[in-house]
Amino acid sequence: AQTVTQSQPEMSVQEAETVTLSCTYDTSESDYYLFWYKQPPSRQMILVIRQEAYKQQNATENRFSVNFQKAAKSFSLKISDSQLGDAAMYFCAYRSASGANNLFFGTGTRLTVIP
Amino acid sequence: NAGVTQTPKFQVLKTGQSMTLQCAQDMNHEYMSWYRQDPGMGLRLIHYSVGAGITDQGEVPNGYNVSRSTTEDFPLRLLSAAPSQTSVYFCASRRPVSLNTEAFFGQGTRLTVV
């Protein structure tokens, strides 16, 4: 199984400010996908953003962007202009581009947004 | 479009009881999987299936059985529940493994074993 590490169990950010959540992973593969999922109190798993490893350009989705450093095996999530609705657990996940393509998750970061 | 439907949403079992967590998807997805979520441990893969009639073990398969007789359904069976199986269970599905497609998750089942 691949290893995905989220070293920040909890983070907080002031409303309208920017926060960055960290994620590192361990793999010997060259082709894979990386994801950030959001889990609000409703428990629903919501895909926030994804990155293909073969793409050098960092993915962006509105206020969410990633900093993908393939050599360092790092995949951080930046949330700009934080909103109260961004408060949730955030999970980083890895999926191989070959084989069964199972998703492997990190342990999560709980984000609190302070009004 | 219902997506991925899990039933029940909540369940309390006594140690040693058996039960089946149901998962159904209406998107004709080939790939389906079960995860358990425990505090501080993220989501861990229990079993998965790449198509009807094909199942395989994930990271934490002990104590769980699965079958995949149809594309739509992927039930998870606990044969003899143990307190260590207290967790939130998620079912997920997506289109063929060869495509770069996102996974769709059910809303989870919170299981408590007493």
PDB file of C-alpha atoms in Angstrom:
ATOM      1  CA  ALA A   1       0.000   0.000   0.000  1.00  0.00           C
ATOM      2  CA  GLN A   2       1.151   3.508  -0.716  1.00  0.00           C
ATOM      3  CA  THR A   3       1.812   5.821   2.210  1.00  0.00           C
ATOM      4  CA  VAL A   4       0.186   9.234   2.397  1.00  0.00           C
ATOM      5  CA  THR A   5       1.170  11.508   5.277  1.00  0.00           C
ATOM      6  CA  GLN A   6      -0.665  14.541   6.567  1.00  0.00           C
ATOM      7  CA  SER A   7       1.404  15.964   9.397  1.00  0.00           C
ATOM      8  CA  GLN A   8      -1.087  18.602  10.545  1.00  0.00           C
ATOM      9  CA  PRO A   9      -3.954  17.014  12.505  1.00  0.00           C
ATOM     10  CA  GLU A  10      -5.570  20.430  12.993  1.00  0.00           C
ATOM     11  CA  MET A  11      -5.306  23.837  11.378  1.00  0.00           C
ATOM     12  CA  SER A  12      -7.165  27.079  11.812  1.00  0.00           C
ATOM     13  CA  VAL A  13      -7.552  30.142   9.630  1.00  0.00           C
ATOM     14  CA  GLN A  14      -9.260  33.488   9.921  1.00  0.00           C
ATOM     15  CA  GLU A  15     -12.139  34.055   7.567  1.00  0.00           C
ATOM     16  CA  ALA A  16     -10.959  35.628   4.274  1.00  0.00           C
ATOM     17  CA  GLU A  17      -7.352  34.600   4.931  1.00  0.00           C
ATOM     18  CA  THR A  18      -5.280  31.926   3.175  1.00  0.00           C
ATOM     19  CA  VAL A  19      -4.290  28.566   4.591  1.00  0.00           C
ATOM     20  CA  THR A  20      -2.101  25.761   3.278  1.00  0.00           C
ATOM     21  CA  LEU A  21      -2.572  22.108   4.174  1.00  0.00           C
ATOM     22  CA  SER A  22       0.405  19.789   3.760  1.00  0.00           C
ATOM     23  CA  CYS A  23       0.598  16.305   2.284  1.00  0.00           C
ATOM     24  CA  THR A  24       3.506  14.055   1.399  1.00  0.00           C
ATOM     25  CA  TYR A  25       3.412  10.602  -0.133  1.00  0.00           C
ATOM     26  CA  ASP A  26       5.712   7.718  -0.783  1.00  0.00           C
ATOM     27  CA  THR A  27       5.747   5.913  -4.108  1.00  0.00           C
ATOM     28  CA  SER A  28       8.129   4.352  -6.590  1.00  0.00           C
ATOM     29  CA  GLU A  29       5.726   4.890  -9.479  1.00  0.00           C
ATOM     30  CA  SER A  30       6.041   7.643 -12.040  1.00  0.00           C
ATOM     31  CA  ASP A  31       2.406   7.819 -13.115  1.00  0.00           C
ATOM     32  CA  TYR A  32      -0.303   8.422 -10.543  1.00  0.00           C
ATOM     33  CA  TYR A  33      -3.024  10.789  -9.413  1.00  0.00           C
ATOM     34  CA  LEU A  34      -3.366  12.889  -6.296  1.00  0.00           C
ATOM     35  CA  PHE A  35      -6.547  14.212  -4.729  1.00  0.00           C
ATOM     36  CA  TRP A  36      -7.839  16.411  -1.972  1.00  0.00           C
ATOM     37  CA  TYR A  37     -11.197  15.471  -0.463  1.00  0.00           C
ATOM     38  CA  LYS A  38     -13.305  17.539   1.908  1.00  0.00           C
ATOM     39  CA  GLN A  39     -15.466  15.919   4.571  1.00  0.00           C
ATOM     40  CA  PRO A  40     -17.884  18.300   6.310  1.00  0.00           C
ATOM     41  CA  PRO A  41     -19.844  17.265   9.411  1.00  0.00           C
ATOM     42  CA  SER A  42     -22.408  15.624   7.132  1.00  0.00           C
ATOM     43  CA  ARG A  43     -19.748  12.905   6.491  1.00  0.00           C
ATOM     44  CA  GLN A  44     -20.094  13.268   2.728  1.00  0.00           C
ATOM     45  CA  MET A  45     -16.768  12.894   0.886  1.00  0.00           C
ATOM     46  CA  ILE A  46     -16.439  15.739  -1.615  1.00  0.00           C
ATOM     47  CA  LEU A  47     -13.694  15.927  -4.215  1.00  0.00           C
ATOM     48  CA  VAL A  48     -12.013  19.323  -4.007  1.00  0.00           C
ATOM     49  CA  ILE A  49      -9.224  19.061  -6.548  1.00  0.00           C
ATOM     50  CA  ARG A  50      -7.079  16.508  -8.360  1.00  0.00           C
ATOM     51  CA  GLN A  51      -3.665  16.452 -10.006  1.00  0.00           C
ATOM     52  CA  GLU A  52      -2.212  14.123 -12.600  1.00  0.00           C
ATOM     53  CA  ALA A  53       1.437  13.387 -11.873  1.00  0.00           C
ATOM     54  CA  TYR A  54       2.445  13.758 -15.531  1.00  0.00           C
ATOM     55  CA  LYS A  55       1.204  17.343 -15.573  1.00  0.00           C
ATOM     56  CA  GLN A  56       3.699  19.917 -14.367  1.00  0.00           C
ATOM     57  CA  GLN A  57       1.095  22.645 -14.076  1.00  0.00           C
ATOM     58  CA  ASN A  58      -0.520  22.881 -10.672  1.00  0.00           C
ATOM     59  CA  ALA A  59      -4.265  22.286 -10.597  1.00  0.00           C
ATOM     60  CA  THR A  60      -6.617  25.107  -9.633  1.00  0.00           C
ATOM     61  CA  GLU A  61     -10.323  25.108  -8.823  1.00  0.00           C
ATOM     62  CA  ASN A  62     -11.634  28.551  -7.938  1.00  0.00           C
ATOM     63  CA  ARG A  63     -10.268  29.356  -4.436  1.00  0.00           C
ATOM     64  CA  PHE A  64      -8.469  26.021  -4.176  1.00  0.00           C
ATOM     65  CA  SER A  65      -5.044  25.367  -5.663  1.00  0.00           C
ATOM     66  CA  VAL A  66      -2.265  22.868  -5.152  1.00  0.00           C
ATOM     67  CA  ASN A  67       1.496  23.027  -5.013  1.00  0.00           C
ATOM     68  CA  PHE A  68       2.646  19.762  -6.560  1.00  0.00           C
ATOM     69  CA  GLN A  69       6.342  19.007  -6.134  1.00  0.00           C
ATOM     70  CA  LYS A  70       6.893  15.618  -7.781  1.00  0.00           C
ATOM     71  CA  ALA A  71      10.548  15.213  -6.877  1.00  0.00           C
ATOM     72  CA  ALA A  72       9.839  16.041  -3.246  1.00  0.00           C
ATOM     73  CA  LYS A  73       6.646  13.924  -3.296  1.00  0.00           C
ATOM     74  CA  SER A  74       4.722  16.803  -1.849  1.00  0.00           C
ATOM     75  CA  PHE A  75       1.145  17.878  -2.615  1.00  0.00           C
ATOM     76  CA  SER A  76      -0.130  20.800  -0.554  1.00  0.00           C
ATOM     77  CA  LEU A  77      -3.561  22.430  -0.771  1.00  0.00           C
ATOM     78  CA  LYS A  78      -3.959  26.195  -0.604  1.00  0.00           C
ATOM     79  CA  ILE A  79      -7.334  27.664   0.239  1.00  0.00           C
ATOM     80  CA  SER A  80      -7.626  31.351  -0.524  1.00  0.00           C
ATOM     81  CA  ASP A  81     -10.222  33.756   0.872  1.00  0.00           C
ATOM     82  CA  SER A  82     -11.325  31.155   3.408  1.00  0.00           C
ATOM     83  CA  GLN A  83     -15.031  30.916   4.089  1.00  0.00           C
ATOM     84  CA  LEU A  84     -16.962  29.485   7.021  1.00  0.00           C
ATOM     85  CA  GLY A  85     -18.168  26.694   4.746  1.00  0.00           C
ATOM     86  CA  ASP A  86     -14.596  25.536   4.246  1.00  0.00           C
ATOM     87  CA  ALA A  87     -14.506  24.194   7.800  1.00  0.00           C
ATOM     88  CA  ALA A  88     -14.174  20.423   7.479  1.00  0.00           C
ATOM     89  CA  MET A  89     -11.795  17.490   7.535  1.00  0.00           C
ATOM     90  CA  TYR A  90      -9.521  17.452   4.515  1.00  0.00           C
ATOM     91  CA  PHE A  91      -7.992  14.247   3.221  1.00  0.00           C
ATOM     92  CA  CYS A  92      -5.144  13.887   0.792  1.00  0.00           C
ATOM     93  CA  ALA A  93      -5.308  10.746  -1.354  1.00  0.00           C
ATOM     94  CA  TYR A  94      -3.113   8.876  -3.824  1.00  0.00           C
ATOM     95  CA  ARG A  95      -4.100   6.593  -6.664  1.00  0.00           C
ATOM     96  CA  SER A  96      -1.835   4.656  -8.952  1.00  0.00           C
ATOM     97  CA  ALA A  97      -2.376   4.880 -12.701  1.00  0.00           C
ATOM     98  CA  SER A  98      -1.912   1.122 -13.044  1.00  0.00           C
ATOM     99  CA  GLY A  99      -3.265  -2.011 -11.426  1.00  0.00           C
ATOM    100  CA  ALA A 100      -6.490  -1.783  -9.445  1.00  0.00           C
ATOM    101  CA  ASN A 101      -6.061   1.958  -8.950  1.00  0.00           C
ATOM    102  CA  ASN A 102      -7.188   1.939  -5.346  1.00  0.00           C
ATOM    103  CA  LEU A 103      -7.314   5.192  -3.403  1.00  0.00           C
ATOM    104  CA  PHE A 104      -5.001   5.522  -0.408  1.00  0.00           C
ATOM    105  CA  PHE A 105      -5.777   8.252   2.093  1.00  0.00           C
ATOM    106  CA  GLY A 106      -3.843  10.287   4.597  1.00  0.00           C
ATOM    107  CA  THR A 107      -5.050  10.655   8.171  1.00  0.00           C
ATOM    108  CA  GLY A 108      -6.695  14.008   7.548  1.00  0.00           C
ATOM    109  CA  THR A 109      -6.443  17.615   8.694  1.00  0.00           C
ATOM    110  CA  ARG A 110      -9.294  19.245  10.557  1.00  0.00           C
ATOM    111  CA  LEU A 111      -9.666  22.844   9.382  1.00  0.00           C
ATOM    112  CA  THR A 112     -11.393  25.403  11.573  1.00  0.00           C
ATOM    113  CA  VAL A 113     -12.404  28.756  10.109  1.00  0.00           C
ATOM    114  CA  ILE A 114     -12.553  31.580  12.634  1.00  0.00           C
ATOM    115  CA  PRO A 115     -15.108  34.335  11.929  1.00  0.00           C
TER     116      PRO A 115
ATOM    117  CA  ASN B   1     -29.699  10.204 -10.131  1.00  0.00           C
ATOM    118  CA  ALA B   2     -29.195   8.532  -6.739  1.00  0.00           C
ATOM    119  CA  GLY B   3     -25.423   7.962  -7.073  1.00  0.00           C
ATOM    120  CA  VAL B   4     -24.082   5.659  -4.360  1.00  0.00           C
ATOM    121  CA  THR B   5     -26.601   4.590  -1.745  1.00  0.00           C
ATOM    122  CA  GLN B   6     -25.603   2.994   1.544  1.00  0.00           C
ATOM    123  CA  THR B   7     -27.989   1.422   4.015  1.00  0.00           C
ATOM    124  CA  PRO B   8     -28.404   1.616   6.910  1.00  0.00           C
ATOM    125  CA  LYS B   9     -26.993   4.997   7.982  1.00  0.00           C
ATOM    126  CA  PHE B  10     -26.652   3.942  11.616  1.00  0.00           C
ATOM    127  CA  GLN B  11     -26.482   0.526  13.258  1.00  0.00           C
ATOM    128  CA  VAL B  12     -25.776  -0.857  16.710  1.00  0.00           C
ATOM    129  CA  LEU B  13     -24.744  -4.502  16.986  1.00  0.00           C
ATOM    130  CA  LYS B  14     -23.923  -6.782  19.853  1.00  0.00           C
ATOM    131  CA  THR B  15     -20.619  -8.612  19.835  1.00  0.00           C
ATOM    132  CA  GLY B  16     -20.940 -11.796  17.813  1.00  0.00           C
ATOM    133  CA  GLN B  17     -23.910 -10.687  15.734  1.00  0.00           C
ATOM    134  CA  SER B  18     -23.745 -10.661  11.969  1.00  0.00           C
ATOM    135  CA  MET B  19     -25.002  -8.092   9.548  1.00  0.00           C
ATOM    136  CA  THR B  20     -24.691  -6.852   5.985  1.00  0.00           C
ATOM    137  CA  LEU B  21     -24.009  -3.274   4.981  1.00  0.00           C
ATOM    138  CA  GLN B  22     -25.646  -2.563   1.668  1.00  0.00           C
ATOM    139  CA  CYS B  23     -24.161  -0.500  -1.145  1.00  0.00           C
ATOM    140  CA  ALA B  24     -25.819   0.176  -4.471  1.00  0.00           C
ATOM    141  CA  GLN B  25     -24.889   2.464  -7.344  1.00  0.00           C
ATOM    142  CA  ASP B  26     -26.909   3.388 -10.407  1.00  0.00           C
ATOM    143  CA  MET B  27     -24.094   4.789 -12.558  1.00  0.00           C
ATOM    144  CA  ASN B  28     -23.005   1.486 -14.127  1.00  0.00           C
ATOM    145  CA  HIS B  29     -19.605   1.812 -12.483  1.00  0.00           C
ATOM    146  CA  GLU B  30     -17.310  -1.161 -12.780  1.00  0.00           C
ATOM    147  CA  TYR B  31     -15.162  -0.388  -9.745  1.00  0.00           C
ATOM    148  CA  MET B  32     -16.574  -0.467  -6.218  1.00  0.00           C
ATOM    149  CA  SER B  33     -14.868  -0.448  -2.855  1.00  0.00           C
ATOM    150  CA  TRP B  34     -15.416  -0.379   0.890  1.00  0.00           C
ATOM    151  CA  TYR B  35     -13.488   1.773   3.376  1.00  0.00           C
ATOM    152  CA  ARG B  36     -13.595   2.184   7.091  1.00  0.00           C
ATOM    153  CA  GLN B  37     -12.868   5.498   8.769  1.00  0.00           C
ATOM    154  CA  ASP B  38     -11.474   5.628  12.269  1.00  0.00           C
ATOM    155  CA  PRO B  39     -10.367   8.712  14.229  1.00  0.00           C
ATOM    156  CA  GLY B  40      -6.783   9.642  13.439  1.00  0.00           C
ATOM    157  CA  MET B  41      -6.441   6.927  10.786  1.00  0.00           C
ATOM    158  CA  GLY B  42      -8.151   8.302   7.721  1.00  0.00           C
ATOM    159  CA  LEU B  43      -9.969   5.932   5.375  1.00  0.00           C
ATOM    160  CA  ARG B  44      -8.582   2.444   4.980  1.00  0.00           C
ATOM    161  CA  LEU B  45      -9.509   0.078   2.184  1.00  0.00           C
ATOM    162  CA  ILE B  46     -11.293  -3.113   3.256  1.00  0.00           C
ATOM    163  CA  HIS B  47     -12.257  -4.828  -0.019  1.00  0.00           C
ATOM    164  CA  TYR B  48     -12.713  -3.795  -3.599  1.00  0.00           C
ATOM    165  CA  SER B  49     -14.115  -5.080  -6.871  1.00  0.00           C
ATOM    166  CA  VAL B  50     -13.135  -4.234 -10.438  1.00  0.00           C
ATOM    167  CA  GLY B  51     -16.271  -5.794 -11.901  1.00  0.00           C
ATOM    168  CA  ALA B  52     -19.089  -8.259 -11.332  1.00  0.00           C
ATOM    169  CA  GLY B  53     -17.774 -11.571 -10.060  1.00  0.00           C
ATOM    170  CA  ILE B  54     -14.353 -10.148  -9.122  1.00  0.00           C
ATOM    171  CA  THR B  55     -13.359  -9.111  -5.606  1.00  0.00           C
ATOM    172  CA  ASP B  56     -10.071  -8.608  -3.825  1.00  0.00           C
ATOM    173  CA  GLN B  57      -8.725  -7.660  -0.416  1.00  0.00           C
ATOM    174  CA  GLY B  58      -7.578  -4.224   0.606  1.00  0.00           C
ATOM    175  CA  GLU B  59      -5.494  -3.121   3.596  1.00  0.00           C
ATOM    176  CA  VAL B  60      -7.801  -4.307   6.406  1.00  0.00           C
ATOM    177  CA  PRO B  61      -9.916  -7.235   5.153  1.00  0.00           C
ATOM    178  CA  ASN B  62     -10.010  -9.403   8.281  1.00  0.00           C
ATOM    179  CA  GLY B  63     -13.499  -9.921   9.675  1.00  0.00           C
ATOM    180  CA  TYR B  64     -15.250  -8.825   6.491  1.00  0.00           C
ATOM    181  CA  ASN B  65     -16.594 -10.626   3.436  1.00  0.00           C
ATOM    182  CA  VAL B  66     -17.817  -9.233   0.142  1.00  0.00           C
ATOM    183  CA  SER B  67     -19.386 -10.485  -3.053  1.00  0.00           C
ATOM    184  CA  ARG B  68     -20.243  -8.824  -6.357  1.00  0.00           C
ATOM    185  CA  SER B  69     -22.977 -10.689  -8.173  1.00  0.00           C
ATOM    186  CA  THR B  70     -24.200  -7.622 -10.082  1.00  0.00           C
ATOM    187  CA  THR B  71     -22.611  -4.406 -11.311  1.00  0.00           C
ATOM    188  CA  GLU B  72     -24.934  -2.354  -9.113  1.00  0.00           C
ATOM    189  CA  ASP B  73     -24.493  -3.963  -5.690  1.00  0.00           C
ATOM    190  CA  PHE B  74     -21.509  -4.570  -3.438  1.00  0.00           C
ATOM    191  CA  PRO B  75     -22.570  -5.704   0.050  1.00  0.00           C
ATOM    192  CA  LEU B  76     -20.154  -5.895   2.975  1.00  0.00           C
ATOM    193  CA  ARG B  77     -20.744  -8.687   5.485  1.00  0.00           C
ATOM    194  CA  LEU B  78     -19.639  -8.846   9.079  1.00  0.00           C
ATOM    195  CA  LEU B  79     -19.925 -12.491  10.101  1.00  0.00           C
ATOM    196  CA  SER B  80     -19.241 -12.051  13.819  1.00  0.00           C
ATOM    197  CA  ALA B  81     -19.060  -8.425  14.889  1.00  0.00           C
ATOM    198  CA  ALA B  82     -16.336  -7.312  17.287  1.00  0.00           C
ATOM    199  CA  PRO B  83     -15.937  -3.998  19.145  1.00  0.00           C
ATOM    200  CA  SER B  84     -12.854  -3.311  16.988  1.00  0.00           C
ATOM    201  CA  GLN B  85     -15.211  -3.050  14.020  1.00  0.00           C
ATOM    202  CA  THR B  86     -16.888   0.014  15.475  1.00  0.00           C
ATOM    203  CA  SER B  87     -16.284   2.560  12.735  1.00  0.00           C
ATOM    204  CA  VAL B  88     -17.810   4.599   9.936  1.00  0.00           C
ATOM    205  CA  TYR B  89     -18.001   2.627   6.705  1.00  0.00           C
ATOM    206  CA  PHE B  90     -17.950   4.153   3.243  1.00  0.00           C
ATOM    207  CA  CYS B  91     -18.737   2.598  -0.087  1.00  0.00           C
ATOM    208  CA  ALA B  92     -17.321   4.170  -3.248  1.00  0.00           C
ATOM    209  CA  SER B  93     -17.624   3.542  -6.954  1.00  0.00           C
ATOM    210  CA  ARG B  94     -16.183   4.833 -10.193  1.00  0.00           C
ATOM    211  CA  ARG B  95     -15.936   4.052 -13.869  1.00  0.00           C
ATOM    212  CA  PRO B  96     -13.443   1.577 -15.314  1.00  0.00           C
ATOM    213  CA  VAL B  97     -10.051   1.450 -13.700  1.00  0.00           C
ATOM    214  CA  SER B  98      -8.407   2.409 -16.979  1.00  0.00           C
ATOM    215  CA  LEU B  99      -9.953   5.861 -16.937  1.00  0.00           C
ATOM    216  CA  ASN B 100      -8.959   8.825 -14.856  1.00  0.00           C
ATOM    217  CA  THR B 101     -12.302   9.350 -13.215  1.00  0.00           C
ATOM    218  CA  GLU B 102     -13.287  10.499  -9.775  1.00  0.00           C
ATOM    219  CA  ALA B 103     -14.709   8.203  -7.122  1.00  0.00           C
ATOM    220  CA  PHE B 104     -18.226   8.743  -5.842  1.00  0.00           C
ATOM    221  CA  PHE B 105     -18.860   8.020  -2.179  1.00  0.00           C
ATOM    222  CA  GLY B 106     -21.948   7.010  -0.275  1.00  0.00           C
ATOM    223  CA  GLN B 107     -22.912   8.939   2.831  1.00  0.00           C
ATOM    224  CA  GLY B 108     -21.492   6.363   5.174  1.00  0.00           C
ATOM    225  CA  THR B 109     -22.763   3.933   7.781  1.00  0.00           C
ATOM    226  CA  ARG B 110     -21.915   4.519  11.421  1.00  0.00           C
ATOM    227  CA  LEU B 111     -21.602   1.117  13.068  1.00  0.00           C
ATOM    228  CA  THR B 112     -21.252   0.605  16.804  1.00  0.00           C
ATOM    229  CA  VAL B 113     -20.472  -2.837  18.216  1.00  0.00           C
ATOM    230  CA  VAL B 114     -21.148  -3.193  21.939  1.00  0.00           C
TER     231      VAL B 114
END
